[in-house]
Short mmCIF file of C-alpha atoms in Angstrom, two decimals:
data_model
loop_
_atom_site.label_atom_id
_atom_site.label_comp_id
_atom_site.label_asym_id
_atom_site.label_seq_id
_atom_site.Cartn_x
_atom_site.Cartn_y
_atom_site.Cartn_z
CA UNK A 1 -10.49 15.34 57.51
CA UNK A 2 -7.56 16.23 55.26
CA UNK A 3 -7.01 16.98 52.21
CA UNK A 4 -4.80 14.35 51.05
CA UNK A 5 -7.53 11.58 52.95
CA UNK A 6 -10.59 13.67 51.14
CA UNK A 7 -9.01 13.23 47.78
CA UNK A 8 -8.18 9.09 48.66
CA UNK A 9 -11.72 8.63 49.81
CA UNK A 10 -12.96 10.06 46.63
CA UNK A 11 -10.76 8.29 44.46
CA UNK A 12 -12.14 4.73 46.23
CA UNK A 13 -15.49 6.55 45.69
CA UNK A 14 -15.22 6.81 41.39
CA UNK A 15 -13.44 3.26 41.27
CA UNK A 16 -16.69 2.28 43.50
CA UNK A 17 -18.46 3.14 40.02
CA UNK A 18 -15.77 2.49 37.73
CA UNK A 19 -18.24 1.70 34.84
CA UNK A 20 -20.75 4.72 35.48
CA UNK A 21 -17.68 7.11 35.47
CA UNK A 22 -16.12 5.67 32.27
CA UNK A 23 -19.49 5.94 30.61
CA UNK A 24 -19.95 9.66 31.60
CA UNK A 25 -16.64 10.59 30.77
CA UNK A 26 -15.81 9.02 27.98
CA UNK A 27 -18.35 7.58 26.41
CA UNK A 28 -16.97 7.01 23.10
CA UNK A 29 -14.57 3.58 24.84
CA UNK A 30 -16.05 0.19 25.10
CA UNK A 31 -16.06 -2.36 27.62
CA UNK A 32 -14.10 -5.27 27.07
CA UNK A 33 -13.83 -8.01 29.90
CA UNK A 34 -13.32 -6.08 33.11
CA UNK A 35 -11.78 -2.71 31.45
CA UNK A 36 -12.67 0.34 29.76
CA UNK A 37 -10.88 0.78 26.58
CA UNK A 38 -10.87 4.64 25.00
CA UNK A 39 -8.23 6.03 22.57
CA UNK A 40 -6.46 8.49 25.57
CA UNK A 41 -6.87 10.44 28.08
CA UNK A 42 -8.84 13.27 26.30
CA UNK A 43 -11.78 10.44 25.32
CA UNK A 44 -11.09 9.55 21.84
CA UNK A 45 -11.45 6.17 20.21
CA UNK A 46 -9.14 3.56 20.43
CA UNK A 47 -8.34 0.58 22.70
CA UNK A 48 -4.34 2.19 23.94
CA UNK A 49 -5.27 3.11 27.42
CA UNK A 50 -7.13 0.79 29.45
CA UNK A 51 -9.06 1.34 33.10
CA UNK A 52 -10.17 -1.57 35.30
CA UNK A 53 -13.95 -1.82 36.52
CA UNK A 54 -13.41 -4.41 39.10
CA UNK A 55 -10.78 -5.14 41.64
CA UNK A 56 -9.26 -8.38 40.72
CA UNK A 57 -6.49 -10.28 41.98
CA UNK A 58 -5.62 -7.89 44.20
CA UNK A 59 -5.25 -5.10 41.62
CA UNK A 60 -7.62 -2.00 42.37
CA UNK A 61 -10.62 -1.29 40.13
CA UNK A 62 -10.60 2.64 39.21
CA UNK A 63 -6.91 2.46 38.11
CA UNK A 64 -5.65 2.82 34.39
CA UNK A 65 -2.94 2.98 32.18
CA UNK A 66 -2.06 4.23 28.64
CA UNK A 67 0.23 1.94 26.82
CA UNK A 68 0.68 4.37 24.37
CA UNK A 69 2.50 7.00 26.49
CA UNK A 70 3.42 4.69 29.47
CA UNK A 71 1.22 7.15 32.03
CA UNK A 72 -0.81 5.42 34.79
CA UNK A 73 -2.88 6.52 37.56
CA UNK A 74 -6.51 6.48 39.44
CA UNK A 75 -9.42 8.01 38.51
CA UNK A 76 -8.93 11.18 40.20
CA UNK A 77 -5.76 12.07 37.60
CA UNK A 78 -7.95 10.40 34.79
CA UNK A 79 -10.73 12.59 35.46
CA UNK A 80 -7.81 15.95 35.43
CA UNK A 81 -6.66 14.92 32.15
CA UNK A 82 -10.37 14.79 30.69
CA UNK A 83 -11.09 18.14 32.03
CA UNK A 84 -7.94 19.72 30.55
CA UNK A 85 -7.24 23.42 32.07
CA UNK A 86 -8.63 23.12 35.51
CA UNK A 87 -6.99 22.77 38.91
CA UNK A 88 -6.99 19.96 41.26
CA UNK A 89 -9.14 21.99 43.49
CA UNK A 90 -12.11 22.08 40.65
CA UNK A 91 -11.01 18.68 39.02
CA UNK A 92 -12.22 17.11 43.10
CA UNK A 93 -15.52 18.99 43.02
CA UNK A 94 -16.26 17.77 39.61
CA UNK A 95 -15.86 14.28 41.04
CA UNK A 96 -17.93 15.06 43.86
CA UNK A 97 -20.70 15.95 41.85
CA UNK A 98 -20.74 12.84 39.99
CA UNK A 99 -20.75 11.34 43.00
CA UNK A 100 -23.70 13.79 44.07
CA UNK A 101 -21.99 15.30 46.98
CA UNK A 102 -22.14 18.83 44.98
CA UNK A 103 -25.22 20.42 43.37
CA UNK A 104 -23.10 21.43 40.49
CA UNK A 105 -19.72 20.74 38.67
CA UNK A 106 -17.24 23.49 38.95
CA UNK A 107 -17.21 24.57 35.96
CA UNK A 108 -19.79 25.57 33.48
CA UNK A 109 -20.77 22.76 30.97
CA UNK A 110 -19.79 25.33 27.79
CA UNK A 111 -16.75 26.52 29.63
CA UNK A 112 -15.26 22.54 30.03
CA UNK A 113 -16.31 21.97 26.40
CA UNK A 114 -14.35 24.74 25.20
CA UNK A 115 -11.11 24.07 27.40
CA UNK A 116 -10.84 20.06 26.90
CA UNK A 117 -9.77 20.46 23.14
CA UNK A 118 -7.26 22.39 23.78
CA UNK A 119 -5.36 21.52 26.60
CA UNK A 120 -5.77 17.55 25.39
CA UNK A 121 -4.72 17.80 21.86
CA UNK A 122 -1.51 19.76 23.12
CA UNK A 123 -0.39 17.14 25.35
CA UNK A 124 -1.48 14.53 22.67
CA UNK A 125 1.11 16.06 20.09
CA UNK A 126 3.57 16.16 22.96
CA UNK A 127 3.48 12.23 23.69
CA UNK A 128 3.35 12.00 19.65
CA UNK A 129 6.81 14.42 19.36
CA UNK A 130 8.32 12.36 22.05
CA UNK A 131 7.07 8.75 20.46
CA UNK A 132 8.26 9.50 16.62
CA UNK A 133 11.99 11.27 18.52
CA UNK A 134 12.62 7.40 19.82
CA UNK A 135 12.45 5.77 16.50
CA UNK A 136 15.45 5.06 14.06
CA UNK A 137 15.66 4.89 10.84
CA UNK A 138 13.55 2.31 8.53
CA UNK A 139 16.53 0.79 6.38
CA UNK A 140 17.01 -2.30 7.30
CA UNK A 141 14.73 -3.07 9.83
CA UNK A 142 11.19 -4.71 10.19
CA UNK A 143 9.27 -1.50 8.87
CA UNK A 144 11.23 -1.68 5.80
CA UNK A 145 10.32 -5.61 5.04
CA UNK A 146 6.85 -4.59 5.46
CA UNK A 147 7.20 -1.79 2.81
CA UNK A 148 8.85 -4.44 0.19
CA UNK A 149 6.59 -6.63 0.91
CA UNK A 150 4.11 -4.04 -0.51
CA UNK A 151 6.21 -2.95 -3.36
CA UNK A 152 6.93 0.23 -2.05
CA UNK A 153 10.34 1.53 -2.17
CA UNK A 154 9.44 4.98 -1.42
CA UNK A 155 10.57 6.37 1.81
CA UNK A 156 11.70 9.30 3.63
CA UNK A 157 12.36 10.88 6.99
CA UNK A 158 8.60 11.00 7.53
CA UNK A 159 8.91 7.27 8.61
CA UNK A 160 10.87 5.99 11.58
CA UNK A 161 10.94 2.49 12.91
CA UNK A 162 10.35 1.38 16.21
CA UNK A 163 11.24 -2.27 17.83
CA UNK A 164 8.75 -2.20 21.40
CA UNK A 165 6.31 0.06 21.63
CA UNK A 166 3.05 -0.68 24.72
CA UNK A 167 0.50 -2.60 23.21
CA UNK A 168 -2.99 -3.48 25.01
CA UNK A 169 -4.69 -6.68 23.41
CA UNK A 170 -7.33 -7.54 25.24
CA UNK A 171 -9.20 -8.29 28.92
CA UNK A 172 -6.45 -9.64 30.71
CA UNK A 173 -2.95 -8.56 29.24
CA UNK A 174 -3.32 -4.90 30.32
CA UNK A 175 -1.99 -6.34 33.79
CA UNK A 176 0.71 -7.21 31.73
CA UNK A 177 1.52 -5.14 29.15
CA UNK A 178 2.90 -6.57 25.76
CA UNK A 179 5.07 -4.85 23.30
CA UNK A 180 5.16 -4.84 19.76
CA UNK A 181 7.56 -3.43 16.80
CA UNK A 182 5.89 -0.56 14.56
CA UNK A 183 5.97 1.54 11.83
CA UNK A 184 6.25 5.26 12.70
CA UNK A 185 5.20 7.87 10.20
CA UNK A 186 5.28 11.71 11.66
CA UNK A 187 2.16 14.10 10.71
CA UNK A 188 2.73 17.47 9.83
CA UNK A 189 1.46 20.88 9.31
CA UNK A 190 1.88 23.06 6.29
CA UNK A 191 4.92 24.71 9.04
CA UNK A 192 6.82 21.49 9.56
CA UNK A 193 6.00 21.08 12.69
CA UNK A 194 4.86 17.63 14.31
CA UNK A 195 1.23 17.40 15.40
CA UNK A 196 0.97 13.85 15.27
CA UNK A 197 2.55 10.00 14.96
CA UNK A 198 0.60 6.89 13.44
CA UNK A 199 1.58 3.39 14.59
CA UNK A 200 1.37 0.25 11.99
CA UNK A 201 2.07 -2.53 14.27
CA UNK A 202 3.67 -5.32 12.76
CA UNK A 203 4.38 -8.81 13.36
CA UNK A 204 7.93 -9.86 14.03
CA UNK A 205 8.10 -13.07 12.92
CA UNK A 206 6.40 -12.16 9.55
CA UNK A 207 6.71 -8.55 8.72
CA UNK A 208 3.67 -8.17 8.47
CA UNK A 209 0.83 -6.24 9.71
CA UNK A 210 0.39 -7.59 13.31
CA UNK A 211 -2.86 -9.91 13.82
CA UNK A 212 -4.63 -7.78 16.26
CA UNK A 213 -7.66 -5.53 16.21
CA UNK A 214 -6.84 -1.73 15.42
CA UNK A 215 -2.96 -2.54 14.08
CA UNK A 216 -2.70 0.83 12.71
CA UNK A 217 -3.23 3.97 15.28
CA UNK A 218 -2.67 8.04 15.46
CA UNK A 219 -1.39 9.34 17.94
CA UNK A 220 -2.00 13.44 18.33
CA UNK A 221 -3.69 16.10 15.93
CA UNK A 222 -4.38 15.06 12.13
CA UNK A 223 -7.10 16.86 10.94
CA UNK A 224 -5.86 19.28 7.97
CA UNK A 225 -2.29 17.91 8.37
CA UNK A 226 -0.78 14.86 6.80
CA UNK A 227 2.59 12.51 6.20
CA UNK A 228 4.48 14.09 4.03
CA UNK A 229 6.82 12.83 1.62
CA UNK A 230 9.05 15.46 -0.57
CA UNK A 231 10.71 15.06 -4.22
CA UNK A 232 13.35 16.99 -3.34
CA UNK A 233 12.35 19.68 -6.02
CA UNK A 234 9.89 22.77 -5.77
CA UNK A 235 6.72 22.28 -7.29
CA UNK A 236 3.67 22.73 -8.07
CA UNK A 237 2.07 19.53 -8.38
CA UNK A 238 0.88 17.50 -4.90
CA UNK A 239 -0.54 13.60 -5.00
CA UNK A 240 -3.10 13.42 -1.96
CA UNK A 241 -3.52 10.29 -0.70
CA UNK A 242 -5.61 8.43 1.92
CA UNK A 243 -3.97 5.29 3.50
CA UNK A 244 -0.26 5.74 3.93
CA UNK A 245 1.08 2.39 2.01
CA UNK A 246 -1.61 3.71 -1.00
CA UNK A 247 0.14 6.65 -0.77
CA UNK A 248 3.55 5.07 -1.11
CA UNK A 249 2.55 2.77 -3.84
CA UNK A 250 1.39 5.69 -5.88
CA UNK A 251 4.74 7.46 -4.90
CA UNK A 252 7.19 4.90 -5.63
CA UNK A 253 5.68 4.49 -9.49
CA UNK A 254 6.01 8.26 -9.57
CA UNK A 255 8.73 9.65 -7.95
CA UNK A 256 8.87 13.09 -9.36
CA UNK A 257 5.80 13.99 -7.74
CA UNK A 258 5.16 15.18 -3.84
CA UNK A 259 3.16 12.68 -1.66
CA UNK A 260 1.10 13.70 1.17
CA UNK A 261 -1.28 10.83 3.07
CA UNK A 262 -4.04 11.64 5.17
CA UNK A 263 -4.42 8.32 6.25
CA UNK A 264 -8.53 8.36 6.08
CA UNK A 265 -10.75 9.26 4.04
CA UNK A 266 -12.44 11.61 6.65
CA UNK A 267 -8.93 13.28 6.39
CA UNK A 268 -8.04 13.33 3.18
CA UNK A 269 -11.25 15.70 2.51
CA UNK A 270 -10.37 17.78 5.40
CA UNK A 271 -6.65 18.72 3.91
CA UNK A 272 -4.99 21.65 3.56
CA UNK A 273 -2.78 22.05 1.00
CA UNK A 274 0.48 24.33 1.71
CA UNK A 275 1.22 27.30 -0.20
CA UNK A 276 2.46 27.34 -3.55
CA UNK A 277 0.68 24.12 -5.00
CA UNK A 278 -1.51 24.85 -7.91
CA UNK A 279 -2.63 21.06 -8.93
CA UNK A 280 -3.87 18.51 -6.45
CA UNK A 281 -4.54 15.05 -7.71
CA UNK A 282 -6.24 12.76 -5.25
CA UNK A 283 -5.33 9.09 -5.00
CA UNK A 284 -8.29 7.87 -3.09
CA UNK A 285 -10.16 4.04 -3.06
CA UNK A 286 -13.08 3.36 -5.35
CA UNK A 287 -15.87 3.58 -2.66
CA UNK A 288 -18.27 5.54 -1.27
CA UNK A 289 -16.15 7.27 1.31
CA UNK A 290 -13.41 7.59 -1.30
CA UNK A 291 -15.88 9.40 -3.28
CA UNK A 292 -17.51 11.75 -0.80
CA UNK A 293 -13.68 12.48 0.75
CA UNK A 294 -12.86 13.84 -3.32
CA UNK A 295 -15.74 15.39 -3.43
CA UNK A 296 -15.27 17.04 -0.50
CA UNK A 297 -11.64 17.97 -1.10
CA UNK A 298 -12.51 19.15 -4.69
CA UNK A 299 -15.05 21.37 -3.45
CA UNK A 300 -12.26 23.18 -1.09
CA UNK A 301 -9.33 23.42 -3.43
CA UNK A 302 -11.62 25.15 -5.93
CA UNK A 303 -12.79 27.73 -3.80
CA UNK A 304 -9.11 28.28 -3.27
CA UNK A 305 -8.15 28.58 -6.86
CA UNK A 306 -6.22 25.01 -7.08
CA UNK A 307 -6.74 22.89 -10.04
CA UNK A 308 -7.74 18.70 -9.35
CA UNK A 309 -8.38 15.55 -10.63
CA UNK A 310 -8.69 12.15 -9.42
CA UNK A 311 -6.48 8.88 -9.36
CA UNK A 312 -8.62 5.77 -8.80
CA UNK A 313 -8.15 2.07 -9.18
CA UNK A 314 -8.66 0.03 -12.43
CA UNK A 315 -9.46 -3.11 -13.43
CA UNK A 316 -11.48 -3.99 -10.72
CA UNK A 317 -9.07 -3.42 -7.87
CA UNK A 318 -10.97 -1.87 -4.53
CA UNK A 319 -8.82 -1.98 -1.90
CA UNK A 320 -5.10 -0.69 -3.04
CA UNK A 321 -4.13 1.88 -5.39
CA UNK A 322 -2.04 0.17 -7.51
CA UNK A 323 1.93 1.21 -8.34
CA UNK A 324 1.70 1.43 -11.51
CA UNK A 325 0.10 3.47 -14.10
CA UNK A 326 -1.39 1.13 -16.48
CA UNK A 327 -3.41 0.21 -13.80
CA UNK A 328 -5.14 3.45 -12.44
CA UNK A 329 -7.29 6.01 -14.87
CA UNK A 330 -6.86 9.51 -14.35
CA UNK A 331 -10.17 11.84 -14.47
CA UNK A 332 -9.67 15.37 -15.72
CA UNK A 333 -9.02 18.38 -13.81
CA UNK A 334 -12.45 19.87 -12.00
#
């Protein structure tokens, strides 16, 4: 038998047990309908790339797509891209062993564990490079009536606009993908360099954030990193925010001072401030995550010698860090 019929009988084989392969392989997605919804290829959360279970109308079960990055295939080059650094050769006898044609996968369990990071999260901040690259400029486009509509007239080249991106919405629709306009907004390390992209879809005939589950996405590395948003002046001061418009509605009240959003508040206590900044203040939400995040954070920039306090809504706001300073109480430096 050749090679090239091995790897197609195989491959009809996994999208046999479509559902038993997506639940072994990437077991944080969900069913929805007759697909498998995960984040991307390397297994994280999200709903952007979509595999079928069944065959239906014609269409083969076992084959996917990300609508994020435009990439397609069966399960055979879905199961590659989960395993990261390994070659076709290993990537089949891993699938034969889920199929229990092999006594053992071809790699060590510790060794694939170790590998997948890597090798996914590098071709995750490719596709986020290339994605942020195609936008244009927010001035006068949809992304920017969003902003207004927020009272945020803060922006920057951190933020890019862009009119169609891929969008998956539900059971059906992945046969047919839809396309919606978005936000871009480029993450960063302390370097410069681009290690991620998030996506606020929006609506188009509102401005709006769009009406579907998940409008707001990431797209490649964040942890430590962050959107950054300069003064145009050295200092020594940073504002550390969680959600991105928060951010900007702290920023655009105080423009002298350096923004940086992290976008959660997992994140935001995870960040790494670059060199030179001797105060931190964090904007963060009056809840329990926003607490643990600052405590969290405050617990890292004092071991490195960095002075911070906290910037939390007033007057009974929960939700939005307000633009304005009458409305937010400062706490002391820690």
């Amino acid at each position: 038998m050749s090679a090239r019929r091995s790897i197609a009988d195989l491959s009809a084989d996994l999208a046999d047990r479509a559902e038993s392969f997506c639940r072994r392989y990437f077991p944080e997605g969900r069913k929805q309908g007759n697909y498998w919804q995960i984040g991307d290829t390397s297994g994280a959360k999200g709903q952007s790339l979509a595999i079928r279970l069944q065959a239906q109308g014609g269409r083969k079960a076992g084959s996917w797509t990300d609508y994020a990055t435009g990439e397609y295939g069966d399960l055979i080059d879905l199961l590659q891209e989960r395993l990261g650094s390994v070659t076709l050769k290993e990537t089949l006898r891993e699938a034969r062993s889920f199929l229990g044609e092999a006594p053992c996968p071809s790699l060590p369990r510790d060794t694939q564990r170790a590998e997948r990071p890597d090798a996914a999260s590098s071709k995750r901040i490719a596709r986020a490079r290339k994605l942020f690259a195609a936008g244009k400029p927010v001035l006068g486009t949809l992304a920017a009536t969003y902003l207004q509509g927020r009272s945020i007239t803060r922006l920057g080249p951190a933020l890019r606009y862009h009119p169609r991106i891929f969008l998956g919405q539900g059971e059906d629709v992945f046969d047919l993908p839809s396309t919606s306009p978005a936000l871009l907004a480029k993450i960063t390390d302390n370097r410069g360099q681009i290690t991620g992209c998030a996506r606020v879809y929006l609506d188009p005939s509102t401005g709006r954030l769009a009406t579907i589950e998940s409008p707001k996405r990431i797209l490649g590395q964040l942890q430590g990193d962050a959107i950054r948003f300069w003064s145009g002046t050295s200092r020594t001061d940073l504002i550390v925010g969680e959600g991105l418009e928060n951010t900007l509605s702290v920023g655009t009240a105080l423009l002298e001072f350096d923004l940086a959003s992290c976008l959660t508040a997992t994140h935001l206590g995870l960040f790494i401030p670059p060199p030179g900044i001797k105060r931190v203040w964090i904007a963060r939400d009056k809840d329990e995550a926003g607490r643990n995040a600052s405590t969290r954070l405050h617990n890292q920039l004092e071991s490195r010698g960095i002075t911070c306090g906290d910037l939390v809504p007033h007057l009974g706001i929960s939700t939005t860090i307000c633009g304005h300073l009458a409305r937010m109480r400062c706490a002391g430096p820690c």
